[in-house]
XYZ file of C-alpha atoms in Angstrom:
451
model
C -28.527 10.295 -23.563
C -27.249 10.465 -27.138
C -26.868 6.675 -27.247
C -30.469 6.156 -26.087
C -31.827 8.603 -28.640
C -29.746 7.011 -31.378
C -30.966 3.490 -30.543
C -34.623 4.545 -30.423
C -34.315 6.356 -33.743
C -32.559 3.426 -35.380
C -35.179 0.934 -34.194
C -37.888 3.202 -35.568
C -36.252 3.182 -39.008
C -34.731 -0.294 -39.187
C -37.531 -2.247 -37.498
C -35.401 -4.668 -35.458
C -32.383 -4.755 -33.177
C -30.397 -6.815 -35.708
C -31.174 -4.455 -38.561
C -30.404 -1.509 -36.316
C -26.996 -2.941 -35.422
C -26.111 -3.319 -39.094
C -27.423 0.053 -40.127
C -26.300 2.482 -37.439
C -22.572 1.716 -37.595
C -21.816 4.436 -40.095
C -18.616 6.355 -39.570
C -19.914 9.895 -39.960
C -23.710 10.295 -40.096
C -26.270 9.499 -38.725
C -26.250 11.916 -35.829
C -29.446 12.847 -33.990
C -32.782 10.984 -33.875
C -34.750 11.767 -37.042
C -38.273 11.151 -35.827
C -41.120 10.454 -38.229
C -39.023 9.906 -41.379
C -38.880 6.396 -42.817
C -35.639 5.142 -44.312
C -35.476 5.712 -48.039
C -38.848 7.508 -48.080
C -39.196 11.096 -49.270
C -40.650 13.034 -46.328
C -43.358 15.653 -46.647
C -42.218 19.244 -46.862
C -39.715 21.042 -49.058
C -36.848 23.438 -48.745
C -37.362 26.902 -50.141
C -37.139 26.765 -53.103
C -37.874 23.023 -53.407
C -35.724 20.946 -55.762
C -37.594 19.616 -58.777
C -37.940 15.828 -58.843
C -36.568 13.853 -61.793
C -38.577 10.660 -62.285
C -41.729 9.482 -60.576
C -41.621 7.002 -57.716
C -39.859 7.562 -54.415
C -37.494 4.789 -53.313
C -38.628 2.035 -50.971
C -37.004 1.027 -47.700
C -33.388 -0.069 -47.905
C -32.652 -3.802 -47.670
C -30.764 -5.353 -44.795
C -26.988 -5.451 -45.006
C -25.197 -8.485 -46.398
C -24.515 -11.251 -43.889
C -21.044 -12.472 -42.956
C -20.810 -15.127 -45.655
C -21.856 -12.791 -48.441
C -19.537 -10.102 -47.165
C -16.543 -12.303 -47.839
C -17.294 -12.510 -51.544
C -16.606 -9.876 -54.171
C -19.293 -8.998 -56.680
C -18.462 -9.262 -60.343
C -17.754 -6.031 -62.143
C -20.583 -4.302 -63.921
C -20.617 -5.351 -67.569
C -20.432 -2.893 -70.441
C -18.118 -1.028 -72.765
C -14.757 0.213 -71.465
C -14.875 3.576 -69.735
C -14.138 6.521 -72.023
C -10.941 8.487 -71.466
C -11.015 11.465 -69.091
C -12.483 14.600 -70.592
C -9.939 17.270 -71.457
C -10.118 20.756 -69.975
C -12.087 22.162 -72.909
C -14.755 19.483 -72.481
C -15.215 19.788 -68.734
C -17.609 22.744 -68.799
C -21.272 21.796 -68.852
C -22.678 22.177 -72.413
C -24.973 25.196 -72.608
C -27.522 23.479 -74.866
C -28.344 20.604 -72.510
C -31.972 20.734 -71.448
C -32.233 19.627 -67.834
C -30.785 16.511 -66.222
C -30.284 13.470 -68.496
C -31.585 9.984 -67.589
C -29.396 8.387 -64.917
C -29.002 5.055 -63.160
C -26.863 3.393 -60.503
C -24.665 0.537 -61.777
C -23.424 -2.010 -59.225
C -19.625 -2.105 -59.122
C -18.915 -4.177 -55.996
C -20.760 -5.844 -53.116
C -19.977 -7.960 -50.071
C -17.944 -5.175 -48.443
C -17.905 -4.729 -44.661
C -19.230 -1.282 -43.731
C -17.593 0.705 -46.555
C -16.997 4.368 -45.746
C -15.276 5.804 -48.851
C -14.200 4.999 -52.412
C -11.549 6.710 -54.558
C -9.511 6.172 -57.704
C -5.735 6.720 -57.857
C -4.905 9.671 -60.154
C -4.135 8.546 -63.694
C -5.094 4.909 -63.025
C -8.435 3.958 -64.623
C -8.022 0.274 -63.718
C -8.116 0.668 -59.921
C -10.386 1.866 -57.140
C -9.797 1.611 -53.407
C -12.541 1.225 -50.808
C -12.175 1.931 -47.101
C -13.900 -0.361 -44.605
C -14.739 1.148 -41.231
C -12.819 -1.409 -39.158
C -9.525 -0.592 -40.900
C -9.195 -2.455 -44.206
C -8.302 -0.709 -47.478
C -9.746 -2.877 -50.272
C -8.557 -2.783 -53.878
C -10.913 -3.078 -56.846
C -8.787 -3.914 -59.886
C -10.227 -4.240 -63.394
C -13.697 -4.362 -61.839
C -13.042 -7.118 -59.277
C -12.502 -6.804 -55.518
C -9.111 -8.326 -54.783
C -9.009 -10.970 -52.023
C -5.885 -9.533 -50.376
C -6.193 -6.089 -48.735
C -4.240 -3.192 -50.164
C -3.593 -2.257 -46.532
C -4.751 -3.562 -43.137
C -4.674 -1.039 -40.270
C -7.222 -2.720 -38.007
C -4.744 -2.867 -35.128
C -4.449 0.934 -35.261
C -8.146 1.843 -35.606
C -10.445 2.457 -32.656
C -14.091 3.314 -32.069
C -15.460 2.997 -28.532
C -18.670 1.065 -29.343
C -19.959 -0.514 -32.579
C -22.259 2.407 -33.417
C -19.684 5.124 -32.755
C -18.686 7.277 -35.695
C -14.977 6.575 -35.540
C -13.047 4.164 -37.741
C -11.140 4.364 -41.004
C -12.842 7.333 -42.638
C -10.804 9.092 -45.315
C -8.037 8.706 -47.888
C -6.295 11.029 -50.329
C -3.803 10.129 -53.033
C -0.958 12.497 -53.871
C -1.635 14.188 -57.244
C 1.582 12.507 -58.485
C 0.737 9.162 -56.860
C 1.540 7.169 -60.016
C 5.201 8.123 -59.601
C 5.698 8.631 -55.875
C 3.137 6.224 -54.333
C 2.256 8.647 -51.507
C -1.182 8.662 -49.860
C -2.793 9.742 -46.582
C -5.333 8.169 -44.224
C -7.775 9.785 -41.779
C -8.900 7.532 -38.898
C -9.625 7.357 -35.180
C -6.689 5.694 -33.497
C -6.231 3.197 -30.706
C -6.322 3.291 -27.771
C -8.250 6.533 -27.080
C -9.877 7.533 -30.367
C -7.634 10.448 -31.279
C -8.160 11.738 -34.820
C -5.045 10.873 -36.787
C -3.928 11.867 -40.286
C -0.920 9.877 -41.470
C 1.174 9.578 -44.603
C 1.563 6.096 -46.111
C 3.313 4.715 -49.178
C 2.643 2.139 -51.866
C 4.924 -0.896 -51.603
C 6.353 -0.452 -55.112
C 5.396 1.219 -58.361
C 2.353 -0.554 -59.780
C 2.018 -2.718 -56.659
C -1.339 -3.864 -55.281
C -0.243 -3.440 -51.661
C 1.082 -0.688 -49.398
C 3.922 -0.665 -46.890
C 2.565 -1.971 -43.557
C 3.871 0.983 -41.536
C 3.124 4.708 -41.948
C 5.716 7.181 -43.159
C 4.802 9.889 -40.638
C 1.957 11.478 -38.694
C 0.667 14.906 -39.683
C -2.198 15.283 -37.177
C -2.913 13.578 -33.851
C -5.647 15.393 -31.936
C -7.650 14.341 -28.889
C -11.223 13.474 -29.838
C -12.757 10.237 -28.493
C -14.239 8.873 -31.759
C -17.847 8.774 -30.594
C -19.516 11.663 -32.451
C -18.694 14.341 -35.035
C -15.381 12.913 -36.242
C -15.397 14.409 -39.741
C -13.255 12.186 -41.934
C -12.586 13.680 -45.360
C -9.214 14.246 -47.039
C -8.636 15.785 -50.487
C -6.012 17.757 -52.370
C -6.952 21.189 -53.661
C -5.778 22.633 -56.954
C -3.222 24.597 -54.911
C -1.401 21.333 -54.092
C -2.236 21.398 -50.378
C -4.003 18.610 -48.461
C -7.343 19.590 -46.919
C -8.803 17.672 -43.972
C -12.135 17.786 -42.138
C -12.424 17.221 -38.387
C -15.766 17.455 -36.557
C -16.281 19.224 -33.246
C -16.605 15.961 -31.223
C -20.129 16.987 -30.068
C -18.672 18.926 -27.155
C -20.743 21.654 -25.525
C -19.848 24.414 -25.826
C -18.482 23.533 -29.245
C -14.792 24.205 -30.009
C -15.766 24.998 -33.638
C -15.090 28.734 -33.207
C -11.936 28.257 -31.099
C -9.043 28.955 -33.475
C -6.569 27.210 -31.175
C -8.400 23.887 -31.666
C -8.424 21.634 -34.742
C -11.952 20.437 -33.922
C -14.846 21.745 -36.010
C -12.468 22.839 -38.771
C -11.215 22.362 -42.304
C -7.425 22.082 -42.098
C -4.986 22.928 -44.927
C -1.630 21.162 -44.813
C 1.624 21.324 -46.774
C 2.445 17.598 -46.912
C 6.102 18.313 -47.665
C 6.437 20.730 -44.737
C 3.612 19.741 -42.370
C 4.926 21.832 -39.476
C 4.874 25.010 -41.590
C 1.659 27.010 -42.019
C 0.757 27.406 -45.710
C 0.326 31.006 -46.833
C -3.349 31.945 -46.569
C -4.172 29.895 -43.471
C -5.450 31.587 -40.324
C -2.819 33.932 -38.957
C -3.761 33.355 -35.314
C -4.411 30.129 -33.444
C -3.623 26.717 -34.922
C -1.470 27.111 -38.058
C -3.331 24.365 -39.943
C -6.774 26.003 -39.696
C -8.293 27.042 -43.025
C -12.038 27.313 -42.178
C -13.869 27.143 -38.851
C -17.345 27.205 -37.304
C -18.229 23.712 -38.622
C -20.164 21.020 -36.774
C -19.421 17.779 -38.599
C -18.074 18.261 -42.138
C -18.277 14.540 -42.930
C -17.689 14.886 -46.698
C -16.306 17.733 -48.824
C -14.892 17.832 -52.354
C -13.258 20.075 -54.923
C -14.629 20.758 -58.377
C -11.734 19.426 -60.457
C -12.325 22.144 -63.103
C -12.923 25.306 -61.061
C -11.332 24.383 -57.729
C -14.481 25.398 -55.815
C -14.784 23.675 -52.428
C -18.159 22.070 -51.571
C -18.702 21.145 -47.905
C -21.548 19.042 -46.520
C -21.968 19.969 -42.842
C -24.288 17.693 -40.841
C -26.897 19.588 -38.818
C -28.040 19.321 -35.206
C -31.768 19.954 -34.777
C -33.430 21.514 -37.792
C -31.165 22.136 -40.808
C -28.669 20.301 -43.041
C -26.356 22.432 -45.173
C -24.052 22.567 -48.190
C -21.402 25.297 -48.222
C -19.544 26.463 -51.340
C -16.217 28.279 -51.187
C -14.296 29.840 -54.074
C -10.644 28.780 -54.550
C -8.231 30.453 -52.166
C -10.996 32.192 -50.221
C -10.653 30.407 -46.898
C -10.391 31.736 -43.351
C -14.187 31.614 -43.219
C -16.423 31.295 -40.181
C -19.406 29.067 -41.021
C -21.254 29.939 -37.852
C -21.621 26.826 -35.690
C -22.759 26.762 -32.904
C -24.268 30.237 -32.938
C -25.915 29.326 -36.261
C -27.392 26.154 -37.742
C -27.497 26.816 -41.456
C -28.779 30.382 -41.862
C -30.746 30.206 -38.586
C -29.979 31.129 -35.012
C -29.217 28.167 -32.760
C -30.829 26.787 -30.663
C -34.111 26.906 -32.604
C -36.235 29.862 -31.571
C -33.298 31.854 -30.249
C -32.627 35.389 -31.384
C -29.092 36.315 -32.325
C -26.930 38.535 -34.462
C -26.211 36.322 -37.516
C -22.640 35.062 -37.523
C -20.545 33.565 -40.296
C -21.176 32.829 -43.965
C -24.567 31.348 -44.867
C -24.886 28.024 -46.711
C -25.348 27.750 -50.476
C -28.199 25.288 -49.864
C -29.961 24.128 -46.740
C -32.522 21.380 -46.175
C -35.063 21.300 -43.341
C -35.221 18.168 -41.235
C -38.376 17.125 -43.119
C -36.197 16.656 -46.231
C -32.850 15.468 -44.891
C -31.449 14.169 -41.631
C -27.724 13.598 -42.194
C -26.279 15.317 -45.254
C -23.677 13.526 -47.409
C -21.538 15.910 -49.452
C -20.863 14.713 -53.001
C -19.042 15.859 -56.153
C -19.420 18.116 -59.152
C -19.610 15.775 -62.126
C -16.743 16.295 -64.600
C -16.620 12.885 -66.277
C -16.969 11.868 -69.926
C -19.885 9.416 -69.835
C -22.681 11.918 -69.110
C -21.871 15.230 -70.843
C -25.168 16.868 -69.835
C -24.461 16.182 -66.138
C -21.170 18.123 -66.224
C -21.038 21.046 -63.856
C -23.827 19.687 -61.638
C -23.125 18.978 -57.963
C -24.649 15.670 -56.807
C -25.133 14.888 -53.102
C -27.454 12.881 -50.848
C -28.905 12.248 -47.404
C -28.124 9.174 -45.340
C -31.341 9.122 -43.313
C -33.968 9.504 -46.046
C -31.931 8.002 -48.908
C -32.731 11.006 -51.109
C -30.398 12.368 -53.807
C -30.187 16.077 -54.659
C -28.306 18.309 -57.085
C -27.724 21.913 -58.114
C -25.496 24.025 -60.338
C -23.329 26.694 -58.706
C -23.182 29.813 -60.914
C -20.378 31.424 -58.921
C -22.725 33.267 -56.575
C -25.724 31.049 -55.859
C -27.101 27.511 -56.202
C -29.301 27.327 -59.308
C -31.324 24.661 -61.122
C -31.989 22.587 -58.002
C -33.198 19.123 -58.987
C -33.907 16.031 -56.887
C -32.474 12.829 -58.373
C -33.927 10.219 -56.003
C -36.420 8.669 -58.395
C -33.974 8.811 -61.301
C -31.294 6.900 -59.372
C -33.680 4.590 -57.456
C -31.162 3.932 -54.674
C -31.035 0.446 -53.194
C -29.533 1.393 -49.866
C -28.576 4.427 -47.811
C -25.794 6.589 -49.279
C -23.008 7.270 -46.804
C -20.343 8.657 -49.144
C -19.433 9.506 -52.719
C -16.169 9.136 -54.609
C -14.488 9.863 -57.939
C -12.346 7.685 -60.184
C -9.418 8.865 -62.282
C -11.753 9.790 -65.155
C -14.076 11.911 -63.009
C -16.942 9.411 -62.865
C -18.900 9.493 -59.597
C -19.460 6.509 -57.277
C -21.894 6.044 -54.389
C -21.100 4.090 -51.202
C -23.987 2.262 -49.519
C -22.788 1.604 -45.972
C -25.773 -0.465 -44.847
C -25.682 -2.912 -47.793
C -21.901 -3.067 -48.331
C -22.214 -2.032 -51.990
C -20.529 0.424 -54.329
C -22.402 1.898 -57.302
C -21.383 4.136 -60.193
C -23.657 6.864 -61.584
C -24.137 6.024 -65.256
C -26.285 7.288 -68.122
C -29.822 5.888 -67.828
């Protein structure tokens, strides 16, 4: 039933079977049919309060993905002055005198990629980015050019049951001291059954452009199936622990509130002692559980200045949500499946509210598959610092707000300002804190730059 709904929805948005095949193979979102909302078009209706729109025109429909021949070629790097050095700690706070959001644009960094799912920069290395491709290739962008040889090829290990399933190679995190130790971790659905796996890997040698072909060790291997609600994000917190998102696999009833299960959770892992529960994790159930009651936390991130955790949790029927958590304040229930956002689930039901409410929620008229982003802390756009930027895969809209420690303030829509040429499926940061946008359906990577 889910597959039929998904195909009908995709045909409605993409307009053809071929376009649908290219577009729907995203690793995390899209989820449910989003009826009556055209791709890349701002739908009628607003959240309460509505985000202000920066710019004028709404974006047009996204173009078709690159064909096989184009996908084999790397795009030239965007031209311009060298990137400024990372801002120091004193500069990271958003200047108080900035009036609103500055002019912005998306600058093409790379194209011709095959279904990219994530982009990241190694800590302390401004010359490199890595891009994950759904089928299992880790691509290296070095000095602005996509390298012909993969950094790592794990296609033989990766599994998703059908082309439009959400599994694949989904997440990567570098060790904070990666420049010295070469350690990194991958999150993917594994062959032959689609278990969710989190493994440690290692760079081949210091400064090398390749990784060892075999993993160091497995940290997580949990039964899933890889069809729906896989999650996929990995990131290190300021506490030095690795955080990982795993969706609830679309099971009914959902295991999101079951503390003995890793599904529907944010995990917190000591990578040096992965079998030991870090202090502060849940004291009952699975020792890796940090937060629970999540449906499909496809993308989360940490504010590199404050350590606040921002979680984008993809909704089911009516609401998409962004959750914000202060550093060290885990062990939270976020309510699924008793709650969808701040509302009882299923729609129309009455219930005793359960769990922590979202910082921001969007009705289905605004967003259909939320993509968690990043708080900007780079050097290029000082007046964007401190602002959280995120998006929606279904409508192609970009949103933002500033978290004041208690509530989301200064909500502004950025769609017209960024004029996206594609459907955003993920965000990423480089070593300097600049933010990148992944367009799954066009195989392109963009950087958010001053307009």
